[in-house]
Amino acid sequence: MREAVIKTDKLTKRFGEFIATNAISFEVQQGEIFGFLGANGAGKTTAMRMLCGLLIPSSGAGTVAGFDVYKQTEKIKKSIGYMSQKFSLYEDLTVLENIRFFGGIYGLSNQQLKAKSIELIHRLNLQKDKDRLVGTLPLGWKQKLSFLVAVLHSPKVVFLDEPTGGVDPVTRRQFWELIYESVENSITVFVTTHYMDEAEYCNRVSIMVDGKIEALDTPGNLKEKYGATSMDEVFYQLARGAKRGE
Amino acid sequence: MKQFLALIKKEFAHVLRDRKTLLILFGMPVVQILIFGFALTNEVKNAKVLVVDQANDIASRQIIDKLEASRYFEIEEKSNNVHEVESTFKQGQVKLAVVFPLNFHHDLLHQNSAQLQVIADASDPNTAATLTNYVNSIVQDYTTDLNRSEVMPYQVTTQVRMLYNPQLKGAHNFVPGVMALVLMLVCVMMTAVSIVKEKETRTMEILLASPFKPILVIVAKTVPYLLLSLINLVSILLLSVFVLDLPVNGSVLLLFAESTLFIITCLTIGIFISVKTSSQQVAMLISLMGMLLPTILFSGFMFPIENMPLPLQIISNAIPAKWFYIIAKAIMIKGLGFSAIWRETLILAGITLVLLMVSLKSFKIRLS
């Protein structure tokens, strides 16, 4: 029996009159890859920030890794990994320094850090480049490194906010292979993306329109339900009704 | 705590990696002190003087000798034609002309008074006033010497003592000023830029999503600059003591304590700017225009605050550098202790506290 790692019930965030996220309810199971889709301005980022403990919701309920999104944000932060748009490493630090730093701020011991960084560098074949400044690496490498750094402390959930912006399909494919490997280690992946081929890689996807979740199911079921041949069509059918633009 | 150390270590790595900026940060105070110490000075030295000596007698020659012997003047030209005065001024070569009329010595002896004309180029009013004062006092000196043998019936003589700075050296004024300037520049600008940079590269989000308290993220950012500023302070003081011969008369410890307070003030301003802006350029511009300029204008180190119109005097009270400048001068030059500067210290601490609270509040608003 798998348990729900993320649970929300009518989670809402208002900014003044504007309702960024309107009563969204869903559950994400442990070890699942959950795609969180929606056009720009649909409220994805706001929802994600509430789940990461960066924003306090206006109403509704939610737990992440068993912790309350209102009161236990510090504990949530300890049990999640977060990778923001594109990549999020320090360009003026070396590969190794970045790994050590992010491991360090999550409280890994020196021994753990050493073992983990050797493992990570090996996994990405960066042995020769471990002392290179991250700024000099190709974007695809940075993103892969960034993902592995986000899961370095073995979090229960990792949140990926449009992690593959601007890279070629081959690198994106490799990136997703890394994600699959992590799921085998029972990490739950919560990912937002604009690429519909990536949506197909997810176990389940939700599609947000104007702050509400309009659809939530496996990619296969969604395609059947909307009589579409691809996720692209499904998304287009749902999102063209959106009133909020950029 | 270990996590916090990891954060600080990373901040140092950023600062140390950027060699060029580091060089500028450490080089700047040295260059400023040397420039202010040797090149830029408002003391008047070796001003060029045109002497028109129509008398050419013993009295005029003695006065000319005295002028020449002083370090303020350099006799550029001697002439006996009054009409040359105007053309020489027009060429801009000389700052001052001294004209001795015919029969100068004779008048002095027989009519008990002689006239000496001093013409100054007042297109630079400060220099003109300073130079004519110097001439006056030299001539005064000469008359006193003449009358030494005779006792004058009624006489008031002024006894002038220049307290704290008997040689009227400019260094007394500018070293505390440069200290304020450098600390301001390093702390405000560098802190603001480095925090905003994290916002721009989106790494700030990662830090905020980590188990850290946001305030610690910010505090860690300021630590390297606090240390850097203290190093700068040491180098400024070493330079002023050993190169400019300006001793620290008061307690060095007190000076460092007060400087640390001022550094914290500046770091807080840096944080405030970084909270309010979202690009490095804007942060830099605001730091330069919004902080550096008022510091130069209103700290009292270049322009005396007492001479400003009242509204500007009131504005100057809000400039932290003004208070630090007063404190630093009191300790370094006058050798005063804490009892003399507690009021200024309190004001500075108050400004810091208000800034800290305002920036923490706006930081929280940004988060929610």
PDB file of N, CA and C in Angstrom, chain B residues 154-213:
ATOM      1  N   TYR B 154      49.693 100.983  23.644  1.00  0.00           N
ATOM      2  CA  TYR B 154      48.512 100.111  23.729  1.00  0.00           C
ATOM      3  C   TYR B 154      48.628  99.062  22.634  1.00  0.00           C
ATOM      4  N   GLN B 155      48.443  97.862  23.013  1.00  0.00           N
ATOM      5  CA  GLN B 155      48.606  96.837  21.990  1.00  0.00           C
ATOM      6  C   GLN B 155      47.859  95.570  22.379  1.00  0.00           C
ATOM      7  N   VAL B 156      47.075  95.049  21.448  1.00  0.00           N
ATOM      8  CA  VAL B 156      46.452  93.747  21.679  1.00  0.00           C
ATOM      9  C   VAL B 156      47.133  92.754  20.743  1.00  0.00           C
ATOM     10  N   THR B 157      47.697  91.742  21.289  1.00  0.00           N
ATOM     11  CA  THR B 157      48.282  90.733  20.417  1.00  0.00           C
ATOM     12  C   THR B 157      47.452  89.450  20.554  1.00  0.00           C
ATOM     13  N   THR B 158      47.240  88.816  19.413  1.00  0.00           N
ATOM     14  CA  THR B 158      46.474  87.560  19.464  1.00  0.00           C
ATOM     15  C   THR B 158      47.440  86.399  19.600  1.00  0.00           C
ATOM     16  N   GLN B 159      47.074  85.476  20.455  1.00  0.00           N
ATOM     17  CA  GLN B 159      47.838  84.248  20.612  1.00  0.00           C
ATOM     18  C   GLN B 159      47.000  83.114  20.032  1.00  0.00           C
ATOM     19  N   VAL B 160      47.379  82.625  18.889  1.00  0.00           N
ATOM     20  CA  VAL B 160      46.562  81.593  18.236  1.00  0.00           C
ATOM     21  C   VAL B 160      47.147  80.218  18.490  1.00  0.00           C
ATOM     22  N   ARG B 161      46.299  79.316  18.901  1.00  0.00           N
ATOM     23  CA  ARG B 161      46.751  77.923  19.022  1.00  0.00           C
ATOM     24  C   ARG B 161      45.796  77.039  18.248  1.00  0.00           C
ATOM     25  N   MET B 162      46.306  76.262  17.364  1.00  0.00           N
ATOM     26  CA  MET B 162      45.458  75.356  16.602  1.00  0.00           C
ATOM     27  C   MET B 162      45.403  74.029  17.339  1.00  0.00           C
ATOM     28  N   LEU B 163      44.291  73.822  18.046  1.00  0.00           N
ATOM     29  CA  LEU B 163      44.152  72.606  18.838  1.00  0.00           C
ATOM     30  C   LEU B 163      44.025  71.381  17.946  1.00  0.00           C
ATOM     31  N   TYR B 164      44.504  70.271  18.390  1.00  0.00           N
ATOM     32  CA  TYR B 164      44.374  68.942  17.759  1.00  0.00           C
ATOM     33  C   TYR B 164      45.128  68.803  16.448  1.00  0.00           C
ATOM     34  N   ASN B 165      45.336  69.946  15.777  1.00  0.00           N
ATOM     35  CA  ASN B 165      45.961  69.841  14.461  1.00  0.00           C
ATOM     36  C   ASN B 165      46.821  71.077  14.258  1.00  0.00           C
ATOM     37  N   PRO B 166      47.907  71.215  15.019  1.00  0.00           N
ATOM     38  CA  PRO B 166      48.676  72.452  15.032  1.00  0.00           C
ATOM     39  C   PRO B 166      49.253  72.821  13.667  1.00  0.00           C
ATOM     40  N   GLN B 167      49.544  71.801  12.847  1.00  0.00           N
ATOM     41  CA  GLN B 167      50.136  72.131  11.549  1.00  0.00           C
ATOM     42  C   GLN B 167      49.088  72.310  10.465  1.00  0.00           C
ATOM     43  N   LEU B 168      47.819  72.275  10.878  1.00  0.00           N
ATOM     44  CA  LEU B 168      46.706  72.400   9.939  1.00  0.00           C
ATOM     45  C   LEU B 168      46.841  71.432   8.775  1.00  0.00           C
ATOM     46  N   LYS B 169      47.135  70.184   9.107  1.00  0.00           N
ATOM     47  CA  LYS B 169      47.306  69.194   8.050  1.00  0.00           C
ATOM     48  C   LYS B 169      45.949  68.692   7.568  1.00  0.00           C
ATOM     49  N   GLY B 170      45.815  68.557   6.254  1.00  0.00           N
ATOM     50  CA  GLY B 170      44.550  68.107   5.684  1.00  0.00           C
ATOM     51  C   GLY B 170      44.220  66.670   6.063  1.00  0.00           C
ATOM     52  N   ALA B 171      45.267  65.893   6.326  1.00  0.00           N
ATOM     53  CA  ALA B 171      45.053  64.468   6.609  1.00  0.00           C
ATOM     54  C   ALA B 171      44.103  64.255   7.776  1.00  0.00           C
ATOM     55  N   HIS B 172      44.150  65.176   8.746  1.00  0.00           N
ATOM     56  CA  HIS B 172      43.272  65.040   9.896  1.00  0.00           C
ATOM     57  C   HIS B 172      41.818  65.011   9.485  1.00  0.00           C
ATOM     58  N   ASN B 173      41.543  65.704   8.414  1.00  0.00           N
ATOM     59  CA  ASN B 173      40.183  65.821   7.950  1.00  0.00           C
ATOM     60  C   ASN B 173      39.784  64.649   7.075  1.00  0.00           C
ATOM     61  N   PHE B 174      40.675  64.273   6.156  1.00  0.00           N
ATOM     62  CA  PHE B 174      40.207  63.346   5.140  1.00  0.00           C
ATOM     63  C   PHE B 174      40.362  61.878   5.513  1.00  0.00           C
ATOM     64  N   VAL B 175      41.283  61.541   6.417  1.00  0.00           N
ATOM     65  CA  VAL B 175      41.421  60.118   6.743  1.00  0.00           C
ATOM     66  C   VAL B 175      40.118  59.552   7.325  1.00  0.00           C
ATOM     67  N   PRO B 176      39.515  60.213   8.302  1.00  0.00           N
ATOM     68  CA  PRO B 176      38.211  59.703   8.761  1.00  0.00           C
ATOM     69  C   PRO B 176      37.168  59.726   7.643  1.00  0.00           C
ATOM     70  N   GLY B 177      37.262  60.714   6.757  1.00  0.00           N
ATOM     71  CA  GLY B 177      36.325  60.806   5.642  1.00  0.00           C
ATOM     72  C   GLY B 177      36.481  59.637   4.684  1.00  0.00           C
ATOM     73  N   VAL B 178      37.742  59.337   4.344  1.00  0.00           N
ATOM     74  CA  VAL B 178      37.989  58.220   3.436  1.00  0.00           C
ATOM     75  C   VAL B 178      37.531  56.915   4.073  1.00  0.00           C
ATOM     76  N   MET B 179      37.728  56.804   5.391  1.00  0.00           N
ATOM     77  CA  MET B 179      37.264  55.614   6.090  1.00  0.00           C
ATOM     78  C   MET B 179      35.755  55.434   5.878  1.00  0.00           C
ATOM     79  N   ALA B 180      35.027  56.513   6.112  1.00  0.00           N
ATOM     80  CA  ALA B 180      33.575  56.438   5.956  1.00  0.00           C
ATOM     81  C   ALA B 180      33.205  56.069   4.518  1.00  0.00           C
ATOM     82  N   LEU B 181      33.914  56.688   3.584  1.00  0.00           N
ATOM     83  CA  LEU B 181      33.616  56.488   2.169  1.00  0.00           C
ATOM     84  C   LEU B 181      33.852  55.039   1.751  1.00  0.00           C
ATOM     85  N   VAL B 182      35.015  54.511   2.124  1.00  0.00           N
ATOM     86  CA  VAL B 182      35.388  53.154   1.714  1.00  0.00           C
ATOM     87  C   VAL B 182      34.457  52.130   2.353  1.00  0.00           C
ATOM     88  N   LEU B 183      34.181  52.289   3.633  1.00  0.00           N
ATOM     89  CA  LEU B 183      33.303  51.343   4.312  1.00  0.00           C
ATOM     90  C   LEU B 183      31.922  51.363   3.668  1.00  0.00           C
ATOM     91  N   MET B 184      31.480  52.575   3.362  1.00  0.00           N
ATOM     92  CA  MET B 184      30.183  52.738   2.726  1.00  0.00           C
ATOM     93  C   MET B 184      30.149  51.994   1.402  1.00  0.00           C
ATOM     94  N   LEU B 185      31.179  52.233   0.607  1.00  0.00           N
ATOM     95  CA  LEU B 185      31.227  51.669  -0.735  1.00  0.00           C
ATOM     96  C   LEU B 185      31.242  50.146  -0.683  1.00  0.00           C
ATOM     97  N   VAL B 186      32.155  49.605   0.111  1.00  0.00           N
ATOM     98  CA  VAL B 186      32.301  48.145   0.180  1.00  0.00           C
ATOM     99  C   VAL B 186      31.026  47.514   0.722  1.00  0.00           C
ATOM    100  N   CYS B 187      30.559  48.049   1.845  1.00  0.00           N
ATOM    101  CA  CYS B 187      29.455  47.368   2.526  1.00  0.00           C
ATOM    102  C   CYS B 187      28.141  47.531   1.794  1.00  0.00           C
ATOM    103  N   VAL B 188      27.789  48.755   1.455  1.00  0.00           N
ATOM    104  CA  VAL B 188      26.481  48.966   0.841  1.00  0.00           C
ATOM    105  C   VAL B 188      26.423  48.338  -0.534  1.00  0.00           C
ATOM    106  N   MET B 189      27.373  48.734  -1.384  1.00  0.00           N
ATOM    107  CA  MET B 189      27.265  48.309  -2.769  1.00  0.00           C
ATOM    108  C   MET B 189      27.489  46.813  -2.910  1.00  0.00           C
ATOM    109  N   MET B 190      28.550  46.309  -2.305  1.00  0.00           N
ATOM    110  CA  MET B 190      28.868  44.899  -2.503  1.00  0.00           C
ATOM    111  C   MET B 190      27.780  43.992  -1.932  1.00  0.00           C
ATOM    112  N   THR B 191      27.273  44.357  -0.768  1.00  0.00           N
ATOM    113  CA  THR B 191      26.218  43.525  -0.179  1.00  0.00           C
ATOM    114  C   THR B 191      24.975  43.544  -1.063  1.00  0.00           C
ATOM    115  N   ALA B 192      24.569  44.760  -1.447  1.00  0.00           N
ATOM    116  CA  ALA B 192      23.361  44.865  -2.259  1.00  0.00           C
ATOM    117  C   ALA B 192      23.519  44.063  -3.544  1.00  0.00           C
ATOM    118  N   VAL B 193      24.654  44.266  -4.216  1.00  0.00           N
ATOM    119  CA  VAL B 193      24.852  43.587  -5.496  1.00  0.00           C
ATOM    120  C   VAL B 193      24.898  42.070  -5.320  1.00  0.00           C
ATOM    121  N   SER B 194      25.569  41.609  -4.277  1.00  0.00           N
ATOM    122  CA  SER B 194      25.718  40.158  -4.148  1.00  0.00           C
ATOM    123  C   SER B 194      24.393  39.482  -3.794  1.00  0.00           C
ATOM    124  N   ILE B 195      23.556  40.160  -3.026  1.00  0.00           N
ATOM    125  CA  ILE B 195      22.254  39.558  -2.726  1.00  0.00           C
ATOM    126  C   ILE B 195      21.348  39.584  -3.960  1.00  0.00           C
ATOM    127  N   VAL B 196      21.359  40.729  -4.646  1.00  0.00           N
ATOM    128  CA  VAL B 196      20.503  40.833  -5.831  1.00  0.00           C
ATOM    129  C   VAL B 196      20.940  39.834  -6.901  1.00  0.00           C
ATOM    130  N   LYS B 197      22.238  39.568  -6.947  1.00  0.00           N
ATOM    131  CA  LYS B 197      22.750  38.602  -7.918  1.00  0.00           C
ATOM    132  C   LYS B 197      22.103  37.234  -7.689  1.00  0.00           C
ATOM    133  N   GLU B 198      21.949  36.863  -6.440  1.00  0.00           N
ATOM    134  CA  GLU B 198      21.310  35.570  -6.151  1.00  0.00           C
ATOM    135  C   GLU B 198      19.862  35.565  -6.603  1.00  0.00           C
ATOM    136  N   LYS B 199      19.237  36.751  -6.512  1.00  0.00           N
ATOM    137  CA  LYS B 199      17.861  36.826  -6.988  1.00  0.00           C
ATOM    138  C   LYS B 199      17.848  36.661  -8.496  1.00  0.00           C
ATOM    139  N   GLU B 200      18.771  37.349  -9.161  1.00  0.00           N
ATOM    140  CA  GLU B 200      18.800  37.310 -10.623  1.00  0.00           C
ATOM    141  C   GLU B 200      19.062  35.915 -11.149  1.00  0.00           C
ATOM    142  N   THR B 201      19.978  35.205 -10.526  1.00  0.00           N
ATOM    143  CA  THR B 201      20.321  33.867 -11.022  1.00  0.00           C
ATOM    144  C   THR B 201      19.379  32.814 -10.441  1.00  0.00           C
ATOM    145  N   ARG B 202      18.397  33.238  -9.690  1.00  0.00           N
ATOM    146  CA  ARG B 202      17.375  32.354  -9.127  1.00  0.00           C
ATOM    147  C   ARG B 202      17.909  31.388  -8.075  1.00  0.00           C
ATOM    148  N   THR B 203      19.168  31.561  -7.692  1.00  0.00           N
ATOM    149  CA  THR B 203      19.682  30.674  -6.654  1.00  0.00           C
ATOM    150  C   THR B 203      19.078  31.041  -5.301  1.00  0.00           C
ATOM    151  N   MET B 204      18.592  32.300  -5.200  1.00  0.00           N
ATOM    152  CA  MET B 204      17.970  32.716  -3.948  1.00  0.00           C
ATOM    153  C   MET B 204      16.785  31.814  -3.599  1.00  0.00           C
ATOM    154  N   GLU B 205      16.015  31.439  -4.636  1.00  0.00           N
ATOM    155  CA  GLU B 205      14.865  30.575  -4.407  1.00  0.00           C
ATOM    156  C   GLU B 205      15.287  29.244  -3.788  1.00  0.00           C
ATOM    157  N   ILE B 206      16.396  28.712  -4.308  1.00  0.00           N
ATOM    158  CA  ILE B 206      16.886  27.431  -3.795  1.00  0.00           C
ATOM    159  C   ILE B 206      17.266  27.577  -2.324  1.00  0.00           C
ATOM    160  N   LEU B 207      17.927  28.702  -2.027  1.00  0.00           N
ATOM    161  CA  LEU B 207      18.333  28.911  -0.635  1.00  0.00           C
ATOM    162  C   LEU B 207      17.107  29.039   0.259  1.00  0.00           C
ATOM    163  N   LEU B 208      16.078  29.731  -0.260  1.00  0.00           N
ATOM    164  CA  LEU B 208      14.871  29.912   0.548  1.00  0.00           C
ATOM    165  C   LEU B 208      14.104  28.604   0.695  1.00  0.00           C
ATOM    166  N   ALA B 209      14.236  27.718  -0.316  1.00  0.00           N
ATOM    167  CA  ALA B 209      13.549  26.435  -0.230  1.00  0.00           C
ATOM    168  C   ALA B 209      14.324  25.441   0.637  1.00  0.00           C
ATOM    169  N   SER B 210      15.535  25.822   1.026  1.00  0.00           N
ATOM    170  CA  SER B 210      16.336  24.951   1.891  1.00  0.00           C
ATOM    171  C   SER B 210      15.915  25.197   3.344  1.00  0.00           C
ATOM    172  N   PRO B 211      16.355  24.326   4.248  1.00  0.00           N
ATOM    173  CA  PRO B 211      15.862  24.449   5.631  1.00  0.00           C
ATOM    174  C   PRO B 211      16.320  25.715   6.366  1.00  0.00           C
ATOM    175  N   PHE B 212      17.058  26.582   5.694  1.00  0.00           N
ATOM    176  CA  PHE B 212      17.529  27.781   6.377  1.00  0.00           C
ATOM    177  C   PHE B 212      16.434  28.768   6.692  1.00  0.00           C
ATOM    178  N   LYS B 213      16.622  29.478   7.772  1.00  0.00           N
ATOM    179  CA  LYS B 213      15.771  30.647   7.982  1.00  0.00           C
ATOM    180  C   LYS B 213      16.258  31.722   7.011  1.00  0.00           C
TER     181      LYS B 213
END
